[in-house]
mmCIF file of C-alpha atoms and ligand atoms in Angstrom:
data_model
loop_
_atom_site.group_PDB
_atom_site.id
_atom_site.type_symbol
_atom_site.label_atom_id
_atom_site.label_comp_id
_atom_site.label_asym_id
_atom_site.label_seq_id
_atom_site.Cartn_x
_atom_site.Cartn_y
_atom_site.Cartn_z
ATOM 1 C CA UNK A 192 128.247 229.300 143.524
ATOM 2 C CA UNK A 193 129.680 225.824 142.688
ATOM 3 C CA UNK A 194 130.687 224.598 139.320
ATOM 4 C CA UNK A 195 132.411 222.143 137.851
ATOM 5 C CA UNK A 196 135.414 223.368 135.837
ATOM 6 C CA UNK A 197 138.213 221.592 134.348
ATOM 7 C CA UNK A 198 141.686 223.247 133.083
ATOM 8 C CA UNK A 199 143.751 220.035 131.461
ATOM 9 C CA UNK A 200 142.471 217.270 128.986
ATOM 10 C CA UNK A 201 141.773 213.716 131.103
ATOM 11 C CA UNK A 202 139.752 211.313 132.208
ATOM 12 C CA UNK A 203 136.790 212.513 134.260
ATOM 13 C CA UNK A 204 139.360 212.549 137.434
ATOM 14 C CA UNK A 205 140.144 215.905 135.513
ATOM 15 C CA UNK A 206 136.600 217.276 136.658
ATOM 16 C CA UNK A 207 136.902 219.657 139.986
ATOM 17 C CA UNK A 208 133.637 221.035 141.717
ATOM 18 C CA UNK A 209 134.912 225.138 142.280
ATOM 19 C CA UNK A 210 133.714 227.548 144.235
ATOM 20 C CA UNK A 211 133.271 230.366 141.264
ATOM 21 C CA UNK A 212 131.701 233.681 141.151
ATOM 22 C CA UNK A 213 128.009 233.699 140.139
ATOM 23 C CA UNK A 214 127.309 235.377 136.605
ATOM 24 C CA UNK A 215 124.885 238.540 136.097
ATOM 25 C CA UNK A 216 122.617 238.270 133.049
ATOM 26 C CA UNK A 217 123.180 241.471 130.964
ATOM 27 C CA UNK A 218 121.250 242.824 127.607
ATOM 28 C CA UNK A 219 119.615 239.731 126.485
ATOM 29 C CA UNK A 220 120.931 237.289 128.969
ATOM 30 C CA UNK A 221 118.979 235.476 131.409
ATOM 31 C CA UNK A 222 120.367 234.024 134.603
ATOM 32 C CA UNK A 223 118.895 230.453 135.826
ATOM 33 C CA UNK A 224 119.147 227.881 138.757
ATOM 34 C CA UNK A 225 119.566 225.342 138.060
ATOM 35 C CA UNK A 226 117.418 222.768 139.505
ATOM 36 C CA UNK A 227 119.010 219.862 136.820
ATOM 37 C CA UNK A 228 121.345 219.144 133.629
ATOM 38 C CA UNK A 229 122.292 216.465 131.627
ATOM 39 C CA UNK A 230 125.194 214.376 130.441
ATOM 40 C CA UNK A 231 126.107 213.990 126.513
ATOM 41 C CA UNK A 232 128.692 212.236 124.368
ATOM 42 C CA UNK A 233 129.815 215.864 123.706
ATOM 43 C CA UNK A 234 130.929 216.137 127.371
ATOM 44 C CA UNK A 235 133.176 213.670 127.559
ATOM 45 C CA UNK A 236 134.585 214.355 123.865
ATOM 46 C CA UNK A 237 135.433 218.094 125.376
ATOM 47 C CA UNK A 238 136.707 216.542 128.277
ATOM 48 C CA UNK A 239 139.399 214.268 126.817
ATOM 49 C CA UNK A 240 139.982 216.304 123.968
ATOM 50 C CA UNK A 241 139.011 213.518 121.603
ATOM 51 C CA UNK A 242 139.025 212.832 118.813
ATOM 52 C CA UNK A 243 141.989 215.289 117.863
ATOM 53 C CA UNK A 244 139.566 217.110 115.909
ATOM 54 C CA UNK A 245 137.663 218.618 118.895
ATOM 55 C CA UNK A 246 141.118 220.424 120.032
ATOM 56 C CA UNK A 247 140.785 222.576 116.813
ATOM 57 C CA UNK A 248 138.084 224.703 117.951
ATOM 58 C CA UNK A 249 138.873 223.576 121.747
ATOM 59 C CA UNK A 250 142.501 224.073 122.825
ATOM 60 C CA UNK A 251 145.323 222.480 121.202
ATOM 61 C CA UNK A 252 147.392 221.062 124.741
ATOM 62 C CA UNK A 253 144.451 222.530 127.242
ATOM 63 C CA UNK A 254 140.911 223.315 127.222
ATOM 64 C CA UNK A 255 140.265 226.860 126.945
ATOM 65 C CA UNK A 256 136.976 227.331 128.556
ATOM 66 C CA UNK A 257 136.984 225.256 131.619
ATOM 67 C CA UNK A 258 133.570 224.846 131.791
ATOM 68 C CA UNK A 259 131.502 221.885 130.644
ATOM 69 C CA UNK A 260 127.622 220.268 129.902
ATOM 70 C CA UNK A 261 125.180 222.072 127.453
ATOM 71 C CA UNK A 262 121.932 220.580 128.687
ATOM 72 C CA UNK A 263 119.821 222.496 131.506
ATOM 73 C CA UNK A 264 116.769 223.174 132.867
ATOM 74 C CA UNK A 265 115.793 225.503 135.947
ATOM 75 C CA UNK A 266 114.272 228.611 137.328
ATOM 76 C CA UNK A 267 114.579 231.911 136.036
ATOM 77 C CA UNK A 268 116.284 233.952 138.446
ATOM 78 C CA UNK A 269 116.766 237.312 137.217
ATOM 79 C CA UNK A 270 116.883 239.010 133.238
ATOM 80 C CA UNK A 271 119.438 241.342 131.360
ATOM 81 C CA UNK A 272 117.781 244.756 129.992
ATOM 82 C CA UNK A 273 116.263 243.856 126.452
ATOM 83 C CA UNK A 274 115.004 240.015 126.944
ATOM 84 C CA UNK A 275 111.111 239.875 126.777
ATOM 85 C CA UNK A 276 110.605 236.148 126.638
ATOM 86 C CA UNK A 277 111.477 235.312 130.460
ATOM 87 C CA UNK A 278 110.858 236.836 133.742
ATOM 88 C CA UNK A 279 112.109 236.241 136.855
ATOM 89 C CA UNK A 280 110.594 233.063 138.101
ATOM 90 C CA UNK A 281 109.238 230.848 134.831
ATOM 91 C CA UNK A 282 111.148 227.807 134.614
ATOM 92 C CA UNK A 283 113.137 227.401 131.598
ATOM 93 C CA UNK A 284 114.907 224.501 129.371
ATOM 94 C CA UNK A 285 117.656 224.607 127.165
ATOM 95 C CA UNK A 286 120.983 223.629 125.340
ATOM 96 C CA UNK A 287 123.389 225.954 126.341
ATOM 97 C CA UNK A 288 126.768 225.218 124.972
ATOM 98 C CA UNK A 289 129.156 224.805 127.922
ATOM 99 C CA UNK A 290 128.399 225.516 131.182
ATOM 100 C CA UNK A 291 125.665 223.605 132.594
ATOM 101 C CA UNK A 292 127.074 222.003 135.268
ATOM 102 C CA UNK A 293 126.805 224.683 137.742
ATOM 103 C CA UNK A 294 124.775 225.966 140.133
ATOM 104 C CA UNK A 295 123.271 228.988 138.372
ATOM 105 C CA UNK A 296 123.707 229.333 134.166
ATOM 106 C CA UNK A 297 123.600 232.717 132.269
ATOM 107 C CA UNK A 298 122.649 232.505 128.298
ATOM 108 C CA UNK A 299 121.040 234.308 125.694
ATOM 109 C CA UNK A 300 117.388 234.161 126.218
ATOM 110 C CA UNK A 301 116.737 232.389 123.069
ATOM 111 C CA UNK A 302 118.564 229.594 124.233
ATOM 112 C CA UNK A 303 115.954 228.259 126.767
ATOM 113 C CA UNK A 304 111.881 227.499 126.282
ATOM 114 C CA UNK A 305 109.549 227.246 128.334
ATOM 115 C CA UNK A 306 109.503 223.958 130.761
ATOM 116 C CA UNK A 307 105.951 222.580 130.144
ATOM 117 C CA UNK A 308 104.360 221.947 133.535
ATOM 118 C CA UNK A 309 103.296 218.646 133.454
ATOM 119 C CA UNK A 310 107.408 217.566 133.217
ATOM 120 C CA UNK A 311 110.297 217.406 135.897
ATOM 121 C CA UNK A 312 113.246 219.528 135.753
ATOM 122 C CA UNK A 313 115.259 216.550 135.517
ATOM 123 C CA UNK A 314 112.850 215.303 131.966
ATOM 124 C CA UNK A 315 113.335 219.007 130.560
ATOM 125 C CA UNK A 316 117.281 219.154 131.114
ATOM 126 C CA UNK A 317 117.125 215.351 129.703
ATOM 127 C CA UNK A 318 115.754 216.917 126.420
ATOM 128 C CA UNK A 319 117.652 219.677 124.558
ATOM 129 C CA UNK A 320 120.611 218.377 122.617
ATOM 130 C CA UNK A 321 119.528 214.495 122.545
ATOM 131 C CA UNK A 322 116.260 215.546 120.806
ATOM 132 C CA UNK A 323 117.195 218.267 119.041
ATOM 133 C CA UNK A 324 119.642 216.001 117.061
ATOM 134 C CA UNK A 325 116.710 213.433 116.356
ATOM 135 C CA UNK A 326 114.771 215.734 115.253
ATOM 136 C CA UNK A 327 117.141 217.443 112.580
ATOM 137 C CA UNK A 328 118.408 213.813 111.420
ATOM 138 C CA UNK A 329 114.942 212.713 111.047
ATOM 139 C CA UNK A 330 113.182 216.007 109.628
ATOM 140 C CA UNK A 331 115.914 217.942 107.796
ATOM 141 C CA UNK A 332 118.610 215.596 106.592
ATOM 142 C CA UNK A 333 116.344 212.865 106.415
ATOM 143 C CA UNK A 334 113.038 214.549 104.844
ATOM 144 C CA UNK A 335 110.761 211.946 106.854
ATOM 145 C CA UNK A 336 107.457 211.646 105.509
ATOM 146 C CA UNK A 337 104.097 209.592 106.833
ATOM 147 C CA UNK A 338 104.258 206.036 106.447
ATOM 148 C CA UNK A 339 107.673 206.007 105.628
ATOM 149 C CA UNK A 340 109.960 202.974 106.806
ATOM 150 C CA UNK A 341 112.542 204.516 109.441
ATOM 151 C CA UNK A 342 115.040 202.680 111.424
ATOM 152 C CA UNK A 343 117.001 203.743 114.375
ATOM 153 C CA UNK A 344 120.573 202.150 115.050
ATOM 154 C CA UNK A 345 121.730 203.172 118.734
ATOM 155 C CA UNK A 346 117.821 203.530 119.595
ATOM 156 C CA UNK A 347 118.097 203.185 123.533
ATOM 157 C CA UNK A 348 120.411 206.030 123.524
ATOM 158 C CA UNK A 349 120.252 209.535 124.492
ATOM 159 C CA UNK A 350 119.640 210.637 120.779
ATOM 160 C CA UNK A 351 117.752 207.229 120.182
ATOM 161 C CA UNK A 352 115.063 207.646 122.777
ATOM 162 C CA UNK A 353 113.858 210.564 121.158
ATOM 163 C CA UNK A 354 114.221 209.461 117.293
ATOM 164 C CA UNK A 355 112.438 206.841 117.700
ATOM 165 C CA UNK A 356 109.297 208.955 119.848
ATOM 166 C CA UNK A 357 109.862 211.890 116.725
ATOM 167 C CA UNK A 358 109.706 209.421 113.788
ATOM 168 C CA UNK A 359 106.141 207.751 115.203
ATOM 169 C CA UNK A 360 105.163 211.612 115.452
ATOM 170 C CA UNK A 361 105.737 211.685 112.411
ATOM 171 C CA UNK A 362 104.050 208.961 110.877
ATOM 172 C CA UNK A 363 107.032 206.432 110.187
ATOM 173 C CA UNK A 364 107.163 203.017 111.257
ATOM 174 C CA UNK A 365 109.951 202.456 113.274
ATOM 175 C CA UNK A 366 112.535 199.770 113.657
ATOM 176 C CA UNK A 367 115.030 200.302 116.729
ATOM 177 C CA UNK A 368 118.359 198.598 116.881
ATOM 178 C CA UNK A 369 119.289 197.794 120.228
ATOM 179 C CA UNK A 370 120.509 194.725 122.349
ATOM 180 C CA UNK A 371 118.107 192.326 124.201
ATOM 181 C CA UNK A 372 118.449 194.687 127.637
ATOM 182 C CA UNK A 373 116.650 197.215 125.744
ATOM 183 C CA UNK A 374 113.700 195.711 123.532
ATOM 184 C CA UNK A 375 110.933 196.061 126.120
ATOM 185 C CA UNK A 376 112.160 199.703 126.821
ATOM 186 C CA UNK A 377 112.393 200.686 123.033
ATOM 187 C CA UNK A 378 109.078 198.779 122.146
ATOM 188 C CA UNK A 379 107.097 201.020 125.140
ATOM 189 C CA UNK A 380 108.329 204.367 123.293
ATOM 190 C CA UNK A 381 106.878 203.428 119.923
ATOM 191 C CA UNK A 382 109.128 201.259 118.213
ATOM 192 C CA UNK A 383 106.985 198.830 116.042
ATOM 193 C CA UNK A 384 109.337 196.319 115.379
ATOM 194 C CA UNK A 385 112.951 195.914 117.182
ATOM 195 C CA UNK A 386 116.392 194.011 116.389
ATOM 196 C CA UNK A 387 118.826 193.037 118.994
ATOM 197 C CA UNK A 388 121.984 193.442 117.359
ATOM 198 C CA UNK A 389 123.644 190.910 119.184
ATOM 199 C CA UNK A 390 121.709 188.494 117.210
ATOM 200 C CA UNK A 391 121.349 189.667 113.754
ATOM 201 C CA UNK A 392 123.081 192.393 112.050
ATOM 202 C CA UNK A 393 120.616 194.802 110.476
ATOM 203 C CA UNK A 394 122.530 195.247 107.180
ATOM 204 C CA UNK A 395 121.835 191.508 106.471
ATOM 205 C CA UNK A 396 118.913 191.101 107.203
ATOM 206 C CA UNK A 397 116.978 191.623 104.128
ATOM 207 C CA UNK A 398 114.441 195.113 104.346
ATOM 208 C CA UNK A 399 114.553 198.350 102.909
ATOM 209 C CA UNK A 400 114.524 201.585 105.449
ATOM 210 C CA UNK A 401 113.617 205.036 103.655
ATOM 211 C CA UNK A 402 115.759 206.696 106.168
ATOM 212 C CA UNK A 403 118.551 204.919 108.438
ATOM 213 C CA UNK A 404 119.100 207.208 111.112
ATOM 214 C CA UNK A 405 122.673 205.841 112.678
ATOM 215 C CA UNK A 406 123.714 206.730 116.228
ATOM 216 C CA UNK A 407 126.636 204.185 116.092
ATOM 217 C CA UNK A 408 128.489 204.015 113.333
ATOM 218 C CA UNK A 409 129.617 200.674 113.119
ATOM 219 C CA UNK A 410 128.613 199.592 109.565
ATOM 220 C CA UNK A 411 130.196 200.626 106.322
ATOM 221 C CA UNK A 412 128.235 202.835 103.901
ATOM 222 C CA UNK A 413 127.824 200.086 101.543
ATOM 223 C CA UNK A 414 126.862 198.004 104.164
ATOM 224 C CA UNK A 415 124.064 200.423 105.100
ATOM 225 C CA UNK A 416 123.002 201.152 101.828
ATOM 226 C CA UNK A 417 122.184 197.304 101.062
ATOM 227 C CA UNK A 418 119.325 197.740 103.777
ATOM 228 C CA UNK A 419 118.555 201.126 102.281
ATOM 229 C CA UNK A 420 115.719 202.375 99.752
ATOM 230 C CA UNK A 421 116.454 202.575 96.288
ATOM 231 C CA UNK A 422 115.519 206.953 97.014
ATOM 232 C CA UNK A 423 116.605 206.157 100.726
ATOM 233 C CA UNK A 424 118.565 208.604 103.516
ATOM 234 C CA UNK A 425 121.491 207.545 105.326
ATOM 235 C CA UNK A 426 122.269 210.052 107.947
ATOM 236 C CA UNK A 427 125.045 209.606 110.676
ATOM 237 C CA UNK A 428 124.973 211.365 113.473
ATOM 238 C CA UNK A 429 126.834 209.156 116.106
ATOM 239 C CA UNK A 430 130.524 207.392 114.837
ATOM 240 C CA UNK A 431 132.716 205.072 116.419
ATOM 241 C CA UNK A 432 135.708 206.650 114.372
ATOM 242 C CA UNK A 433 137.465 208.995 112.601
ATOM 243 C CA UNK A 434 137.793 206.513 109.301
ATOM 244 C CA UNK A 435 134.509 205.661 109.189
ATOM 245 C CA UNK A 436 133.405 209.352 109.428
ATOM 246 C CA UNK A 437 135.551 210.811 106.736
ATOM 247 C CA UNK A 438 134.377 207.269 104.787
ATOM 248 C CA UNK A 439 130.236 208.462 105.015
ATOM 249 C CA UNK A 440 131.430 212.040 104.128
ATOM 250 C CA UNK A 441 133.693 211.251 100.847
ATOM 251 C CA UNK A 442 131.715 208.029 100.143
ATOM 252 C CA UNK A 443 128.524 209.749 100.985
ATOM 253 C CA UNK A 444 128.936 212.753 98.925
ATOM 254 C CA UNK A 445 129.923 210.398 95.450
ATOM 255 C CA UNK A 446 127.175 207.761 96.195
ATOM 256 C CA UNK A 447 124.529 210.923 96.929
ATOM 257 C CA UNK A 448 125.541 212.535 93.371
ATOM 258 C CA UNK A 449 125.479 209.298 91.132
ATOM 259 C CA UNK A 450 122.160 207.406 92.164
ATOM 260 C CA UNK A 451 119.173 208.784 94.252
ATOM 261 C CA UNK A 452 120.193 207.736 97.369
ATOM 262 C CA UNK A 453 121.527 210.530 99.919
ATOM 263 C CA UNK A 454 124.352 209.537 102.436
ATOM 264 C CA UNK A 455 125.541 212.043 104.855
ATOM 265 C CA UNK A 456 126.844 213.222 108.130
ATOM 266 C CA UNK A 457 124.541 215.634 110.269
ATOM 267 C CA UNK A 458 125.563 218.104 112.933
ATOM 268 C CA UNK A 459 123.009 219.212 115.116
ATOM 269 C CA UNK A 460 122.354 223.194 116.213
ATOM 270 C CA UNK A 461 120.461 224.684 118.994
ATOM 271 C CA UNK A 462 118.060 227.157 117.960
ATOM 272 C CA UNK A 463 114.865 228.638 119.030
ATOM 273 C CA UNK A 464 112.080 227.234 116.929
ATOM 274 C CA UNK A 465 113.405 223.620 116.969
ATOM 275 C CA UNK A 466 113.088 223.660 120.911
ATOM 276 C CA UNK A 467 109.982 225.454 120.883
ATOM 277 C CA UNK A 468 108.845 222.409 118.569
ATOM 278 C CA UNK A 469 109.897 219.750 121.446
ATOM 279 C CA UNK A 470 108.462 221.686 123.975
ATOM 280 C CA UNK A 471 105.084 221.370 122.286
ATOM 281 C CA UNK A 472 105.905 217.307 121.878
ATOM 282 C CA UNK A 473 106.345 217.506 125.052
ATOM 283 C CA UNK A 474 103.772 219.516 126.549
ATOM 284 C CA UNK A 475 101.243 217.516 124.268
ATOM 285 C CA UNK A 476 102.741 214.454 126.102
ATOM 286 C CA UNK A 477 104.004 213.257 122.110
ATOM 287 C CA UNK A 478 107.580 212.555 123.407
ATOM 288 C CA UNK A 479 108.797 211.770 126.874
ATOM 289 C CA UNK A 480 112.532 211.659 128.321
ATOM 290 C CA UNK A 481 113.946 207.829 129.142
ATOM 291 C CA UNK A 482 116.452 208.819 132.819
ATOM 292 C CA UNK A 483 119.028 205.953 133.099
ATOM 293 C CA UNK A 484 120.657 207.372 136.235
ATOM 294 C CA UNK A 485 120.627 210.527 138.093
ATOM 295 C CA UNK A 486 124.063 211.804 139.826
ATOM 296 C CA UNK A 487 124.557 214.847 142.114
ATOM 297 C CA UNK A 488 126.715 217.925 141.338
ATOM 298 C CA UNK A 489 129.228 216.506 143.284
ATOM 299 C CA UNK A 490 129.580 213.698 141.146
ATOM 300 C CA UNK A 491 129.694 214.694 137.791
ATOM 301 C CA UNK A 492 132.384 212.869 137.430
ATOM 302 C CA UNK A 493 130.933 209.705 137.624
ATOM 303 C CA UNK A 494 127.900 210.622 135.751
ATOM 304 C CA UNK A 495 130.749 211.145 132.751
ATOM 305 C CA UNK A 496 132.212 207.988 133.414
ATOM 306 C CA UNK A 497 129.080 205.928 133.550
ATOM 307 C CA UNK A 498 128.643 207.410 129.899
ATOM 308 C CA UNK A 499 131.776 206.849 128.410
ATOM 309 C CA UNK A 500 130.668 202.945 129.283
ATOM 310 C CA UNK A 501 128.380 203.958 125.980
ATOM 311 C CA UNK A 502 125.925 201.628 128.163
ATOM 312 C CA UNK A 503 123.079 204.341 129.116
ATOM 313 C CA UNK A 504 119.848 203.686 128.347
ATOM 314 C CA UNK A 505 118.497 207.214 127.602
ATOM 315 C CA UNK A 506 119.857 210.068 129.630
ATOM 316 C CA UNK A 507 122.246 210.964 132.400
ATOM 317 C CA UNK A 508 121.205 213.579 134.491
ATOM 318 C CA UNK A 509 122.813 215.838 137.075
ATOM 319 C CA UNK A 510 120.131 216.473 139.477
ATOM 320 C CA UNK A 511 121.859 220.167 140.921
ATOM 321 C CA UNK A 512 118.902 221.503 143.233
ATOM 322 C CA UNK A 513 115.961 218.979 143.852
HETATM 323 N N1 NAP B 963 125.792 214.710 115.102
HETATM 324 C C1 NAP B 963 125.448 215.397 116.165
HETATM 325 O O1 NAP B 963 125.164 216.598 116.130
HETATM 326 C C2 NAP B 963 125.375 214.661 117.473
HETATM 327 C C3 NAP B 963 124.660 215.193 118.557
HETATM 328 C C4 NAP B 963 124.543 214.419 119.717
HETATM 329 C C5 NAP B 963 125.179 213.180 119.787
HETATM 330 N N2 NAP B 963 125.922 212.762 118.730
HETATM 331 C C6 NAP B 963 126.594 211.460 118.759
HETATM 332 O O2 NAP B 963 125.594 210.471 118.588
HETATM 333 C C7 NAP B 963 126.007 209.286 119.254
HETATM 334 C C8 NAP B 963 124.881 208.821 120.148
HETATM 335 O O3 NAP B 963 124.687 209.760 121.188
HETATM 336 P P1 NAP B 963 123.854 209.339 122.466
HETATM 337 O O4 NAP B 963 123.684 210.532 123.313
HETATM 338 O O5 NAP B 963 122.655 208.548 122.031
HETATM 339 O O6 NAP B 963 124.913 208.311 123.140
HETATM 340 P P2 NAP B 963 124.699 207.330 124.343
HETATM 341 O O7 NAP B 963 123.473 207.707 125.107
HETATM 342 O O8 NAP B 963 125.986 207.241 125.069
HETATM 343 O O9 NAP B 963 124.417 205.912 123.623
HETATM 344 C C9 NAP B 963 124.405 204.788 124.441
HETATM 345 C C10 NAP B 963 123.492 203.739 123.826
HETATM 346 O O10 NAP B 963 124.092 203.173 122.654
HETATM 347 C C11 NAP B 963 123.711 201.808 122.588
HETATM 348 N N3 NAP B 963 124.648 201.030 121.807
HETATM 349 C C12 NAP B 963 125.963 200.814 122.066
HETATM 350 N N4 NAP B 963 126.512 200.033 121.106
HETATM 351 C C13 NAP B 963 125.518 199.740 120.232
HETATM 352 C C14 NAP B 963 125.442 198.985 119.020
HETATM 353 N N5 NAP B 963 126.508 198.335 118.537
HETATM 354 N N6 NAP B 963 124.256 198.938 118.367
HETATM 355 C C15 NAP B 963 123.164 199.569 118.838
HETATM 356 N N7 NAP B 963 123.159 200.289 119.993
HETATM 357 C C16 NAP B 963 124.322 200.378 120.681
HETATM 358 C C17 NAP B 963 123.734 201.393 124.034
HETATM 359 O O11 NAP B 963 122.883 200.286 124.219
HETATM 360 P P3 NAP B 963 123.452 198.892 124.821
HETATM 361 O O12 NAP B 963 124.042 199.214 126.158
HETATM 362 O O13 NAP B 963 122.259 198.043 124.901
HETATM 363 O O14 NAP B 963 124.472 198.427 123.843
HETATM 364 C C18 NAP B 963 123.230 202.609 124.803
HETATM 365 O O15 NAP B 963 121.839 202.559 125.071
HETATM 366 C C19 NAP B 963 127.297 209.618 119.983
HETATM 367 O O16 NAP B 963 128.384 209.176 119.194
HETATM 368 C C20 NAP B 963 127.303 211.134 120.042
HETATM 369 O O17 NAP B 963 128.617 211.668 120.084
HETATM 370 C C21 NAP B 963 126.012 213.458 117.588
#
């Protein structure tokens, strides 16, 4: 089967489509076609090594697993001894770490749902790690509630698409930062008011958000917290750098203990219930995917590299068998 695979840190000139050998699905493993993946900020961060911090857990001077893209959705092709979720056949979504830009994927069967029938392949592989991130700012770090006062910075994103489609579900009213490119598209998923950020910096201009769900990163914690509810929640999942990570973390965590607001960083995790949850949003036609651009296998390179622009306007997908 093909896959792409890459064996040094680089630019996405570093990306090689392979000829590797297909993987059997053993115990609770399933093994899928894919039919499409998708592209995240996490790709490219694995593929440059970048920041330095990723090189910890990823290779110090070279990756070591050469495979990359944790978004997927396909057909069930065949099923290790114990899995009773999947047979051969259904067709499956799901985040899958590392090696979804391939041909055929093999995973634990609690990695993948269910692809509701009334979306593509390419709208299922769109969803997993861009939504699941939403949701667990929104729901778990930030504690939305009904009729609560959200706003989204980064909201024509891949992770902003969905917050802002999860926070209506939820009852919130939604402000989405974007720039003028993107209003139309961010008021048609739900957003009731919008801010190009171009024009006016959302920090100054007057408001008070019960949760500020930040994608970007590009405004001090003080900043943010003038904007912020006096029992507000500040949660960063997207940062433009190291400094101003470390500064939500250690600022966040003495701000969070001496007054009622809550400032913090969240790191998403794939599990089983939270996609089941999306793939009832999305059956029930709550949430939808925004596509930017779809690439073939064959260039997954320039899928990465039209990301890394940081210009996307929802997802970048690999479309792998149509
Ligand atoms: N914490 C976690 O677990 C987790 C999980 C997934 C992703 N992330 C991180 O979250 C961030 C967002 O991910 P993503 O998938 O949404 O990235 P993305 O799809 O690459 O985001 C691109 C979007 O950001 C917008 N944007 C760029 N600069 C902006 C600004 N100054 N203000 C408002 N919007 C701006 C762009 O709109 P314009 O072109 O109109 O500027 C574009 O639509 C990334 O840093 C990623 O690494 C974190």
């Amino acid at each position: 089967m093909k896959a792409i695979r890459f064996t040094k840190y680089g630019s996405p000139d570093v990306l090689q489509l392979q000829e590797v050998e297909k993987p059997l699905p053993t115990e609770n493993r399933i093994l899928v076609k894919v039919h499409a993946a998708s592209a995240n900020p996490l790709d490219w961060h694995r593929m440059r090594g970048a920041p330095f911090l990723v090189r910890l857990s990823e290779g110090m001077f070279k990756p070591k697993n050469p495979k990359l893209g944790a978004d997927v959705a396909g057909r069930v092709e065949a099923v290790g001894s114990d899995v009773t979720k999947f047979k051969p056949g259904d067709e499956v979504f799901g985040a899958i770490g590392v090696s979804a830009f391939s041909e055929y994927v093999c995973a634990r069967e609690t990695a993948f749902a269910l692809k509701p029938a009334n979306i593509s392949f390419e709208d299922a592989a769109a969803v997993p790690v861009g939504a699941l991130t939403a949701l667990q700012c929104l729901r778990d770090a930030g504690q939305i509630q009904a009729g609560q006062s959200v706003l989204i910075n980064g909201a024509s994103g891949g992770v902003g698409t969905y917050a802002v489609q999860i926070a209506k579900h939820f009852g919130a009213q939604v402000t989405g930062v974007c720039s003028a490119r993107n209003l139309e598209m961010v008021r048609s998923i739900g957003a009731d008011h919008v801010i190009d950020y171009a024009r006016e910096n959302y920090t100054r201009k007057g408001g008070r958000y019960d949760i500020i769900l930040d994608n970007i990163g590009n405004h001090s914690p003080s900043a943010n917290r003038r904007v912020l509810a006096p029992d507000g929640r500040y949660v960063l999942a997207g940062f433009a750098s190291m400094f101003g990570l470390i500064q939500v973390i250690l600022l966040g965590a003495v701000i969070s203990k001496l007054s009622r607001q809550k400032i913090g960083f969240k790191l998403s995790d794939a599990n089983e219930a939270d996609l089941a949850f999306l793939q009832n949003l999305l059956a029930t036609g709550k949430i939808r995917s925004v596509i930017d651009r779809c690439y073939p296998l064959n260039e997954t390179a320039e899928a990465i590299r039209y990301l890394e622009t940081g210009r996307a306007r929802g997802k970048v997908i690999i479309t792998v068998t149509s």
